[in-house]
Short mmCIF file of C-alpha atoms in Angstrom, two decimals:
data_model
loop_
_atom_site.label_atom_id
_atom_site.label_comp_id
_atom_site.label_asym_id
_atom_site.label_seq_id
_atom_site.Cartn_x
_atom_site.Cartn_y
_atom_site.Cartn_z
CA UNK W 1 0.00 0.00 0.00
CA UNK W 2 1.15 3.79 -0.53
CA UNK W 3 0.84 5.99 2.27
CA UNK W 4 1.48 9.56 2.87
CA UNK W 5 3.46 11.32 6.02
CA UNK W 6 4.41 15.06 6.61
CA UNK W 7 7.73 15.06 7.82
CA UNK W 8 8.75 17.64 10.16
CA UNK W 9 12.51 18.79 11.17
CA UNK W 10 13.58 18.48 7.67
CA UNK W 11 16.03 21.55 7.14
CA UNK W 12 17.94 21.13 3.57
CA UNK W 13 17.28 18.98 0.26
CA UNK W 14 19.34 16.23 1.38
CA UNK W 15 17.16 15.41 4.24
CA UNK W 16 14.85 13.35 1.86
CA UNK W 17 18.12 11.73 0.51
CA UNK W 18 18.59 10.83 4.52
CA UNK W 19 14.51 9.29 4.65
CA UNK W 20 15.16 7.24 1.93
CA UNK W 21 17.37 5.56 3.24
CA UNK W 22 14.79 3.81 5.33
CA UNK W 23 14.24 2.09 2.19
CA UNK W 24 17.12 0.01 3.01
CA UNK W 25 16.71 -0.78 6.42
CA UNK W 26 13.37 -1.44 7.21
CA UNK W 27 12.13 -4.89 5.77
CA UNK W 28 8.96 -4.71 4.02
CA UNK W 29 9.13 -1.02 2.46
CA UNK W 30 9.33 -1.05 -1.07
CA UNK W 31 10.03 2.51 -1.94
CA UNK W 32 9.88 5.83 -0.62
CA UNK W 33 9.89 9.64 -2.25
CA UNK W 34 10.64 11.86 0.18
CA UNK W 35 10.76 15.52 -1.05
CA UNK W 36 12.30 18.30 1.43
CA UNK W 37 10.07 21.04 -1.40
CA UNK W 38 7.01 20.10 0.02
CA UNK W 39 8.24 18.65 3.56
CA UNK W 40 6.71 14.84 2.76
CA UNK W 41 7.33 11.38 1.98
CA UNK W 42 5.02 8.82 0.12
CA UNK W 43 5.87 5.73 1.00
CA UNK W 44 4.83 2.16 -0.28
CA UNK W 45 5.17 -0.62 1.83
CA UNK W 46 3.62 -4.05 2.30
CA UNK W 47 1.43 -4.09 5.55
CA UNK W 48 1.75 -7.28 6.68
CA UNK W 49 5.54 -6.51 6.93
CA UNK W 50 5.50 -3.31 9.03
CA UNK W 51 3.46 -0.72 10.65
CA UNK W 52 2.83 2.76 10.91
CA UNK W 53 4.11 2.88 14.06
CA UNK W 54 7.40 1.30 12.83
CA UNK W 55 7.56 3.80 9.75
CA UNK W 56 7.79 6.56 12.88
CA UNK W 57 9.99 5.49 14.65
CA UNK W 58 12.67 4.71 11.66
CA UNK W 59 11.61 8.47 10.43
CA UNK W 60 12.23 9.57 13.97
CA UNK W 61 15.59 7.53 14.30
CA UNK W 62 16.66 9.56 11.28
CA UNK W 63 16.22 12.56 13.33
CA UNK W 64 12.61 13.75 11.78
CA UNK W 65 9.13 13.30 12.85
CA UNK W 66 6.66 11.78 10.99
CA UNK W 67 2.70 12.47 10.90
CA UNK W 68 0.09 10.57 8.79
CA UNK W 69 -1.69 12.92 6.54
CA UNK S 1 43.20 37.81 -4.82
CA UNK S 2 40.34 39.22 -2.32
CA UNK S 3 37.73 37.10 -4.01
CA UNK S 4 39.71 33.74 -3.74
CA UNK S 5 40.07 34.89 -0.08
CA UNK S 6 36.49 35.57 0.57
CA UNK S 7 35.72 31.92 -0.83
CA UNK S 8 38.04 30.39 0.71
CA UNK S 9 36.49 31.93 4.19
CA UNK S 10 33.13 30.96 3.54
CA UNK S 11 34.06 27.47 2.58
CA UNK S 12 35.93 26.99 6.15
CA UNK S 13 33.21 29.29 7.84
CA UNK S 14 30.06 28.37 6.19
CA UNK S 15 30.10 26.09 3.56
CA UNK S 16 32.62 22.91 5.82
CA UNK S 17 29.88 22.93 8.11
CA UNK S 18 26.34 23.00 5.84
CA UNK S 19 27.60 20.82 3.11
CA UNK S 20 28.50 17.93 5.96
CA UNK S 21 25.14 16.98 6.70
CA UNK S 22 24.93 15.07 3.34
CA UNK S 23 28.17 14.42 2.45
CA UNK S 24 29.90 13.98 5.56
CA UNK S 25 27.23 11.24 6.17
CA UNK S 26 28.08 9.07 3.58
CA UNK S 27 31.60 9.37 3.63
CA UNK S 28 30.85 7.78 7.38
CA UNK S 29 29.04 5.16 6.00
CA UNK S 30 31.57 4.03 3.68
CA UNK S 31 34.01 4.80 6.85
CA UNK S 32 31.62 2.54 9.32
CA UNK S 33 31.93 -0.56 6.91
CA UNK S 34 35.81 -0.48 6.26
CA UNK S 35 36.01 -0.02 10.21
CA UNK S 36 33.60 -2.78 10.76
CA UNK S 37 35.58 -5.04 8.48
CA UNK S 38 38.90 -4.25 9.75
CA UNK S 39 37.78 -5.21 13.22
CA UNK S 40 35.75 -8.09 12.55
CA UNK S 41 39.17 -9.58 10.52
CA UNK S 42 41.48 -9.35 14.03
CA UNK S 43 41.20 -11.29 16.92
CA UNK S 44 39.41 -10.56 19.33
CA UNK S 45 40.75 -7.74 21.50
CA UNK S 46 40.36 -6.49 25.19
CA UNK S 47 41.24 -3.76 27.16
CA UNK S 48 44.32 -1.87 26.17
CA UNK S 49 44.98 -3.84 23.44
CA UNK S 50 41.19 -3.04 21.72
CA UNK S 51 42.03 0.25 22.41
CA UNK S 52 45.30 0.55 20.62
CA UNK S 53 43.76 -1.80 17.58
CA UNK S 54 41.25 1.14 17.54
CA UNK S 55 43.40 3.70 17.30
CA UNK S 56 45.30 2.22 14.28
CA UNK S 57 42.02 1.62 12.33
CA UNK S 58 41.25 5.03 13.07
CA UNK S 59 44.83 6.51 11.80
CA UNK S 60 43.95 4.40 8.74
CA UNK S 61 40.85 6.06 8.35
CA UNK S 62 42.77 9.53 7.07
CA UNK S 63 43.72 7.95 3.66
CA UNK S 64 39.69 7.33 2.73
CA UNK S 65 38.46 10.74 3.96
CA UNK S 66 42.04 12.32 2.19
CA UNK S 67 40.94 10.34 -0.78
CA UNK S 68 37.22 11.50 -0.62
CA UNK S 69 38.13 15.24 -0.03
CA UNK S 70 40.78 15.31 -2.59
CA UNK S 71 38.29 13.88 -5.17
CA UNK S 72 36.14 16.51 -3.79
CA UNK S 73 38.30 19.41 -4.33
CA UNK S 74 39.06 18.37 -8.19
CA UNK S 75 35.56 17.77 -8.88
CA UNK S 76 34.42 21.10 -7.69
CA UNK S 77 37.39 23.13 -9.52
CA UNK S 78 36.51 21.61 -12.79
CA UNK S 79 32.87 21.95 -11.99
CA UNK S 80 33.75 25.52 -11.48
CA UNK S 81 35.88 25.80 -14.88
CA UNK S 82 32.83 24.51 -16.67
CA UNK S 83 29.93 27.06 -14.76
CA UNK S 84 33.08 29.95 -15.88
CA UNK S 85 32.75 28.55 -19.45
CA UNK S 86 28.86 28.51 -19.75
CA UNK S 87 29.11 32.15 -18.45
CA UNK S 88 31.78 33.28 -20.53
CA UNK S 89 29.36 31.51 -23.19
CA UNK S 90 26.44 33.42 -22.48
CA UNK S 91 28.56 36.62 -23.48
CA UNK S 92 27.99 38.96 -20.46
CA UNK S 93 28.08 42.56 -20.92
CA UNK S 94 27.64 44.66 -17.89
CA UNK S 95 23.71 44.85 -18.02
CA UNK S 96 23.30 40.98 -17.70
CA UNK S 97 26.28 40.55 -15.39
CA UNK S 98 24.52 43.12 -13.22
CA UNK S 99 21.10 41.28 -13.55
CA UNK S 100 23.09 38.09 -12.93
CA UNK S 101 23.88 39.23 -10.05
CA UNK S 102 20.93 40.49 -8.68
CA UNK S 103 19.51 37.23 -9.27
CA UNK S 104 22.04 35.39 -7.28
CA UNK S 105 21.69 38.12 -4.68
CA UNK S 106 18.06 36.91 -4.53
CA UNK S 107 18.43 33.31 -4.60
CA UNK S 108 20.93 33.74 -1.98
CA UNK S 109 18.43 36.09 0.50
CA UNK S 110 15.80 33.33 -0.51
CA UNK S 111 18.42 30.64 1.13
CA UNK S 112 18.84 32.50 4.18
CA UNK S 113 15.56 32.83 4.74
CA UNK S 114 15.25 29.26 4.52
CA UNK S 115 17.31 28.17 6.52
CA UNK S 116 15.78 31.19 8.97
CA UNK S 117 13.14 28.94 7.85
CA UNK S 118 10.89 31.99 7.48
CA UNK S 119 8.26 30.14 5.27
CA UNK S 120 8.04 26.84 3.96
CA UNK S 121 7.64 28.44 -0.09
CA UNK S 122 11.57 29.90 0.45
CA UNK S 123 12.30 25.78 0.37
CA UNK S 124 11.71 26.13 -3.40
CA UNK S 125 15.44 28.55 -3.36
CA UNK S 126 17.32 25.05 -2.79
CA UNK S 127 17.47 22.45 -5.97
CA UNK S 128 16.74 19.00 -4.94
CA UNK S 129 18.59 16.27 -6.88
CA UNK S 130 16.71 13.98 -8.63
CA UNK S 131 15.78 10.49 -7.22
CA UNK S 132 18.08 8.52 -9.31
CA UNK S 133 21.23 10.46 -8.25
CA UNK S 134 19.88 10.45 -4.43
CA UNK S 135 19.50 6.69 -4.82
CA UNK S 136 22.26 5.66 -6.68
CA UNK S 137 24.79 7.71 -4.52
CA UNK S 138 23.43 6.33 -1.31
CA UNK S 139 24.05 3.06 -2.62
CA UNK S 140 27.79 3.43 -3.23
CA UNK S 141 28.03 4.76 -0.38
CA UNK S 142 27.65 1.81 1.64
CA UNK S 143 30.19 -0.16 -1.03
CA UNK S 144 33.04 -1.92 0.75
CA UNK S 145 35.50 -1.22 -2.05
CA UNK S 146 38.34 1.44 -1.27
CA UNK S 147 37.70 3.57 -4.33
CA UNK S 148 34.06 4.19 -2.93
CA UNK S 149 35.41 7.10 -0.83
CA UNK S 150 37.11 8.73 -4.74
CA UNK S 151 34.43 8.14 -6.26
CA UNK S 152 32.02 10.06 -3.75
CA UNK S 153 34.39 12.53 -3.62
CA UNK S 154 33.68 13.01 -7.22
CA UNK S 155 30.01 12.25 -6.54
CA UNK S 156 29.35 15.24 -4.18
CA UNK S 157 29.08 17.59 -7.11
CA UNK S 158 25.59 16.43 -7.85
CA UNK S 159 24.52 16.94 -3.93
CA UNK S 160 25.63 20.75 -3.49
CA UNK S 161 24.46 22.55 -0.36
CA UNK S 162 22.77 25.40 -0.22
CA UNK S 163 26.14 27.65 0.43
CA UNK S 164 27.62 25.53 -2.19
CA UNK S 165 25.32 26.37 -4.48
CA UNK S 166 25.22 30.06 -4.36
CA UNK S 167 28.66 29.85 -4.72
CA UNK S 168 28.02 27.79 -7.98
CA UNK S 169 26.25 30.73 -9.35
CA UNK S 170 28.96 33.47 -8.14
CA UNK S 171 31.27 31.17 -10.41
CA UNK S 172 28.51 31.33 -13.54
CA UNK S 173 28.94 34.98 -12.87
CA UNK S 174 32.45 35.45 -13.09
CA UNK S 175 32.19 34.16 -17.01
CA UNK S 176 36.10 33.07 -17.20
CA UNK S 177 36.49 29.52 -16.79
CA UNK S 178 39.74 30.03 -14.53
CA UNK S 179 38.69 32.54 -12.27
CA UNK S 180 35.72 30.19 -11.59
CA UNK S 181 37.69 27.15 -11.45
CA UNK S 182 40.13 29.36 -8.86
CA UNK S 183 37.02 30.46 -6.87
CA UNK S 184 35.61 26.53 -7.08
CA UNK S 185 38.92 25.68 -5.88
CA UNK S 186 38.89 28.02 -3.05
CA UNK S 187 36.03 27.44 -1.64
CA UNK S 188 36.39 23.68 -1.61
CA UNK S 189 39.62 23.85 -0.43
CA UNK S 190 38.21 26.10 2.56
CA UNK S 191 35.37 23.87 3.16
CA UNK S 192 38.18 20.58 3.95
CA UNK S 193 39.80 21.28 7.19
CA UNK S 194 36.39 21.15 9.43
CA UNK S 195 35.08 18.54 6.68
CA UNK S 196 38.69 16.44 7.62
CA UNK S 197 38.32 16.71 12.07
CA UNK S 198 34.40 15.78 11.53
CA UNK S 199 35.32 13.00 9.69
CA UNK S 200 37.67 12.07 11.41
CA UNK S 201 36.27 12.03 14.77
CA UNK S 202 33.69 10.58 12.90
CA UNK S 203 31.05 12.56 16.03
CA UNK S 204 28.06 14.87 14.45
CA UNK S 205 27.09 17.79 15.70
CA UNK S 206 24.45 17.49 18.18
CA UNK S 207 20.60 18.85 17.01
CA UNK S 208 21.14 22.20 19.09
CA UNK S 209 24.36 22.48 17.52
CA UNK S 210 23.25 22.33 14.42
CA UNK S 211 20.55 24.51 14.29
CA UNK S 212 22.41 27.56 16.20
CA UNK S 213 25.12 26.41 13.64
CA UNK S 214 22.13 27.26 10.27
CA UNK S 215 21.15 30.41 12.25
CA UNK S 216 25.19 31.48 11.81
CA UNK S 217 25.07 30.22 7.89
CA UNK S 218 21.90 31.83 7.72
CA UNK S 219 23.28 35.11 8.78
CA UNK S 220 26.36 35.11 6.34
CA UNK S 221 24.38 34.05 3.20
CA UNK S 222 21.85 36.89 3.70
CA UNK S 223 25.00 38.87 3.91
CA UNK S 224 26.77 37.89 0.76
CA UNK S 225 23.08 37.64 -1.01
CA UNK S 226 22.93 41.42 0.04
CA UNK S 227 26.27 42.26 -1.04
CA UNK S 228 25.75 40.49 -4.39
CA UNK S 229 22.32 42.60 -4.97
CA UNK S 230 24.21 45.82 -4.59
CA UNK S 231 26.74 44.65 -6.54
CA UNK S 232 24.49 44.49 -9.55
CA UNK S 233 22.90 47.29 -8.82
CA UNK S 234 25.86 49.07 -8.49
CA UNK S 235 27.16 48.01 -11.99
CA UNK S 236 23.99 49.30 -13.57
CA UNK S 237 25.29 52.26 -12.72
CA UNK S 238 23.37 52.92 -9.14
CA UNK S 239 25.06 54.32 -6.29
CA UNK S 240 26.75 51.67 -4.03
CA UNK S 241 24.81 50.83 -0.36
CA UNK S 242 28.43 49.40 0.83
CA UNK S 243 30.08 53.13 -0.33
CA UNK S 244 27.63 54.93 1.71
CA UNK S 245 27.76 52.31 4.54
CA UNK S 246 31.56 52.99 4.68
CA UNK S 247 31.46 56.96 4.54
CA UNK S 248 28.36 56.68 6.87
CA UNK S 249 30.74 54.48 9.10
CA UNK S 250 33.58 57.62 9.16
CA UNK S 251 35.82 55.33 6.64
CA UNK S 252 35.65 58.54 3.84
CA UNK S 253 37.96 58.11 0.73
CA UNK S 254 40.38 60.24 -0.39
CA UNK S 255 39.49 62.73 -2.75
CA UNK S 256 41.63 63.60 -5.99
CA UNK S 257 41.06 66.61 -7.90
CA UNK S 258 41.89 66.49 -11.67
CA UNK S 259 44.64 69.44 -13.06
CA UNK S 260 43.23 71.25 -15.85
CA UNK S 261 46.05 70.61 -18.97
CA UNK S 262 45.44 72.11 -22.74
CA UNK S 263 41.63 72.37 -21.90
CA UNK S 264 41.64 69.29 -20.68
CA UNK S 265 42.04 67.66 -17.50
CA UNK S 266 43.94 64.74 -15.95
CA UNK S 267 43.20 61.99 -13.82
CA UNK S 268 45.15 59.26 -12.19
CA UNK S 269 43.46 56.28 -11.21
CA UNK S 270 45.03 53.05 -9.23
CA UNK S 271 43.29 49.82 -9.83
CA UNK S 272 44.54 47.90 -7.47
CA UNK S 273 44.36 44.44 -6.06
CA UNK S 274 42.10 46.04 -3.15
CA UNK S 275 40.20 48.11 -5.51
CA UNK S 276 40.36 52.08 -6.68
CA UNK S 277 42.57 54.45 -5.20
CA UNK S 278 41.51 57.41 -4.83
CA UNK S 279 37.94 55.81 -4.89
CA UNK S 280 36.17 60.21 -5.28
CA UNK S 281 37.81 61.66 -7.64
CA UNK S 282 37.11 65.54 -8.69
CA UNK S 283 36.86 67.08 -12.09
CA UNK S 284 36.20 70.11 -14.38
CA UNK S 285 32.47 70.15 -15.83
CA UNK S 286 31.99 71.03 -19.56
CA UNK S 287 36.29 69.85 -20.27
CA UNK S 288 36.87 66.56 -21.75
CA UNK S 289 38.86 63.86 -19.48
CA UNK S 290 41.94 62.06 -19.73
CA UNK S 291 41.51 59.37 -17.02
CA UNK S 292 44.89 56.84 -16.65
CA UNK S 293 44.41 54.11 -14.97
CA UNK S 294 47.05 52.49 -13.81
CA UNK S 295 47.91 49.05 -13.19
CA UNK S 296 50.70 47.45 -10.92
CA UNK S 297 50.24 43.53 -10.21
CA UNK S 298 47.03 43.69 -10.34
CA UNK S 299 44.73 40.20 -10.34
CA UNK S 300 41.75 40.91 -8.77
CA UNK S 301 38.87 41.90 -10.57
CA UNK S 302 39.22 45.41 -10.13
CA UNK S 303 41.42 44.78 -13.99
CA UNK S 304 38.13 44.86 -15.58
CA UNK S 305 36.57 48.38 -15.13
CA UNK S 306 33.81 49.45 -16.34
CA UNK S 307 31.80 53.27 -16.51
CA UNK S 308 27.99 51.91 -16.85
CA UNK S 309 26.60 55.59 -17.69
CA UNK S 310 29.11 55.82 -20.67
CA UNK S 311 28.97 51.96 -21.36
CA UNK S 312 32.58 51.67 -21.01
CA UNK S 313 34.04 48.66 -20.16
CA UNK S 314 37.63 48.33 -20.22
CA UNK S 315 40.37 45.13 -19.59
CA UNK S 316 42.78 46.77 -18.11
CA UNK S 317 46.63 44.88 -18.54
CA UNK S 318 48.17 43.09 -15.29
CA UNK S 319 50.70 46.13 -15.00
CA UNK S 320 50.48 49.25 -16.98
CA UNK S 321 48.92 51.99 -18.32
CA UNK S 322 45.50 52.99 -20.56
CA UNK S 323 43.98 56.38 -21.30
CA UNK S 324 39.96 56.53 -21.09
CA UNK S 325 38.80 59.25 -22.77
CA UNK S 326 35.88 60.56 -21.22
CA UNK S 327 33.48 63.33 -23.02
CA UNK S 328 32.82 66.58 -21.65
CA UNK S 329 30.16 66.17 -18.99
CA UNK S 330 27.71 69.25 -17.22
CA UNK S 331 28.10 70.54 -13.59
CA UNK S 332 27.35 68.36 -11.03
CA UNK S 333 27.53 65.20 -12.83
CA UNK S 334 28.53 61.95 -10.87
CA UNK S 335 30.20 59.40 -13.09
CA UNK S 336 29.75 55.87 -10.98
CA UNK S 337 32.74 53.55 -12.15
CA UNK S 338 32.86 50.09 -10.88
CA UNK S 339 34.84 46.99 -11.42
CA UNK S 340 33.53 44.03 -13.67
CA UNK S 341 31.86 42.34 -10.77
CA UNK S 342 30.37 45.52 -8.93
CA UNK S 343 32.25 44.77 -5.78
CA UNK S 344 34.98 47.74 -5.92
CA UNK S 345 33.21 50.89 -7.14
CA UNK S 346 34.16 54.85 -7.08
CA UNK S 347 32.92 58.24 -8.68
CA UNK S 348 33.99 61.07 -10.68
CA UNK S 349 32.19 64.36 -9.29
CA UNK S 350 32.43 66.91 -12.03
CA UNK S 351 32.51 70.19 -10.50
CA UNK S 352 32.43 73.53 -12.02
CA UNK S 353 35.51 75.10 -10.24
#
């Protein structure tokens, strides 16, 4: 599924660069556009592989915050 | 020479600290894994011994980040000898320099404000690299192979931060390929010492660090994006802010007052590697002018002067001398004359007596 997430803290372009690197360590996301232009991330993950709740706390461990829009 | 200078400042003030975010980051990747490897190959250590096995894969970790900021620094110079070429391309007289400049004045007011972070629409001043690059450099980054750190060196031109790209459009400005490339240079070279300790410590700055740290950036690109708005405005012929700032300030320039020859006068004018000395010079209304200006190891880019009301625009020789003839003018005129960049500037007050 594809889900969208206002992402807070981000302060320069390569912040998104930093988000999507969650790609590659959280099992069960497939891909994720983060773009620092409009402070988001659309992220598509399988659901039966990870949560919400885990998609905030990797965003969070990245040193962001994450809300569902 | 002053512009080199003032690069070279702002990489080691500014731009070290903005651009690490990104880049620093994946060079400590890379780092992380050779690290990992190298202690995962020895025996296992304790105690002293762990500590000293530490410390040598740490003293081998200045060869990678040498590597990654030497790829870095050529990257960036001939990134900066190519932006020179496209502007030396585009054929810039004095009008679109000056608009040139006011543009990068803007986009670099638009920066500061946001990283003042003002209003989320100033987020729009920064490019974003597309998602291929993003992807397919934060992929390398976490290769194992010793030429990973080169090639992100070379890499990190296609992830410029925000101070690094303002100064990508100062070099676009310049239009000569090896005063940009020098200014590229510069400015990388500036940016490597605090880019080398990070690294090397291999610590980031904390989250309160950081952001009083943008507030500082902030500051000095609203600054230079200021400076670089007069600047054009200044080589369209307007009055310079900084001129009046300075005599407002007490810091008056010396006056010069042209002797009348053969119904003319005659004017000597230093351009020197600080600017114009005497920066107010006087002159007889209604008599035509023989201003000399005069040359002595001169490299900065005071050589190219130009007189936007008269549309002159002279290349002045390293050391030497060249007459400008300059037409009769009415009482009371002031003649702005600036150099090619707008950044050293002076007048000609044509006076009656």
């Amino acid at each position: 599924m594809k889900k969208m997430f206002r992402i807070l803290g981000m302060h320069c372009a390569n912040c998104s660069m930093r988000i999507e690197s969650i790609e590659d360590d959280l099992p069960g996301v497939k891909e994720i556009n983060a773009s620092y232009h409009k402070g988001q991330m659309v992220i598509e993950y399988d659901e039966k592989l990870v949560m919400d709740e885990q998609i905030i706390a990797a965003v969070k461990k990245k040193g962001y915050q994450a809300v569902p829009v | 020479m002053d512009q080199y200078l003032v690069a070279f400042i702002t990489g080691l003030t500014t731009g070290g600290l903005s651009c690490l975010a990104v880049q620093g980051g994946l060079l400590a990747s890379s780092l992380e894994r050779q690290l990992e490897r190298e202690m995962l190959s020895r025996p296992v250590a304790t105690g002293k011994k762990k500590l000293k096995a530490l410390q040598r894969s740490h003293s081998r970790m200045a060869l990678p980040i040498l590597l990654f900021l030497g790829a870095k620094v050529a990257a960036y110079t001939v990134l900066g000898f190519l932006l020179g070429a496209l502007g030396s391309v585009l054929k810039l007289n004095p009008v679109t320099r000056a608009v040139l400049l006011i543009l990068i004045g803007l986009f670099m007011v638009g920066n500061a404000l946001r990283m003042f972070n003002i209003h989320p629409i100033f987020r729009y001043f920064v490019i974003e690299p597309p998602k291929f690059i993003t992807r397919y450099i934060r992929r390398t980054s976490k290769s194992e192979e010793f030429v990973t750190p080169l090639f992100l060196g070379v890499m990190t031109v296609l992830i410029p931060c925000g101070v690094t790209q303002a100064m990508m459009a100062v070099a676009i400005g310049t239009g000569d390929p090896w005063q940009a490339a020098g200014l590229m240079l510069a400015f990388t070279l500036g940016t490597s010492p605090v880019f080398f300790i990070v690294s090397f410590l291999a610590t980031e700055l904390g989250s309160k660090m950081e952001t009083i740290f943008m507030r500082v950036v902030a500051v000095v690109v609203l600054m230079l994006g200021l400076v670089s708005i007069d600047s054009g405005f200044t080589l369209m012929g307007a009055p310079s802010l900084m001129n009046w700032a300075q005599s407002w300030m007490g810091a008056a320039p010396v006056a010069q007052t042209a002797p009348v020859s053969g119904g003319s006068g005659v004017l000597l004018l230093n351009a020197t590697n600080d600017g114009y000395s005497p920066r107010i010079l006087h002159a007889m209304a209604n008599k035509s002018l023989k201003l000399n200006m005069i040359t002595q190891n001169t490299y900065s880019c005071a050589r190219g002067f130009v007189i936007p009301s008269l549309n002159v625009e002279q290349l002045l020789p390293a050391s030497g001398r060249v007459v400008i003839d300059i037409p009769p003018q009415p009482a009371n005129t002031v003649m702005q004359f600036t150099c090619s960049m707008g950044m050293y500037t002076g007048q000609i007050i044509f006076d009656l007596n």
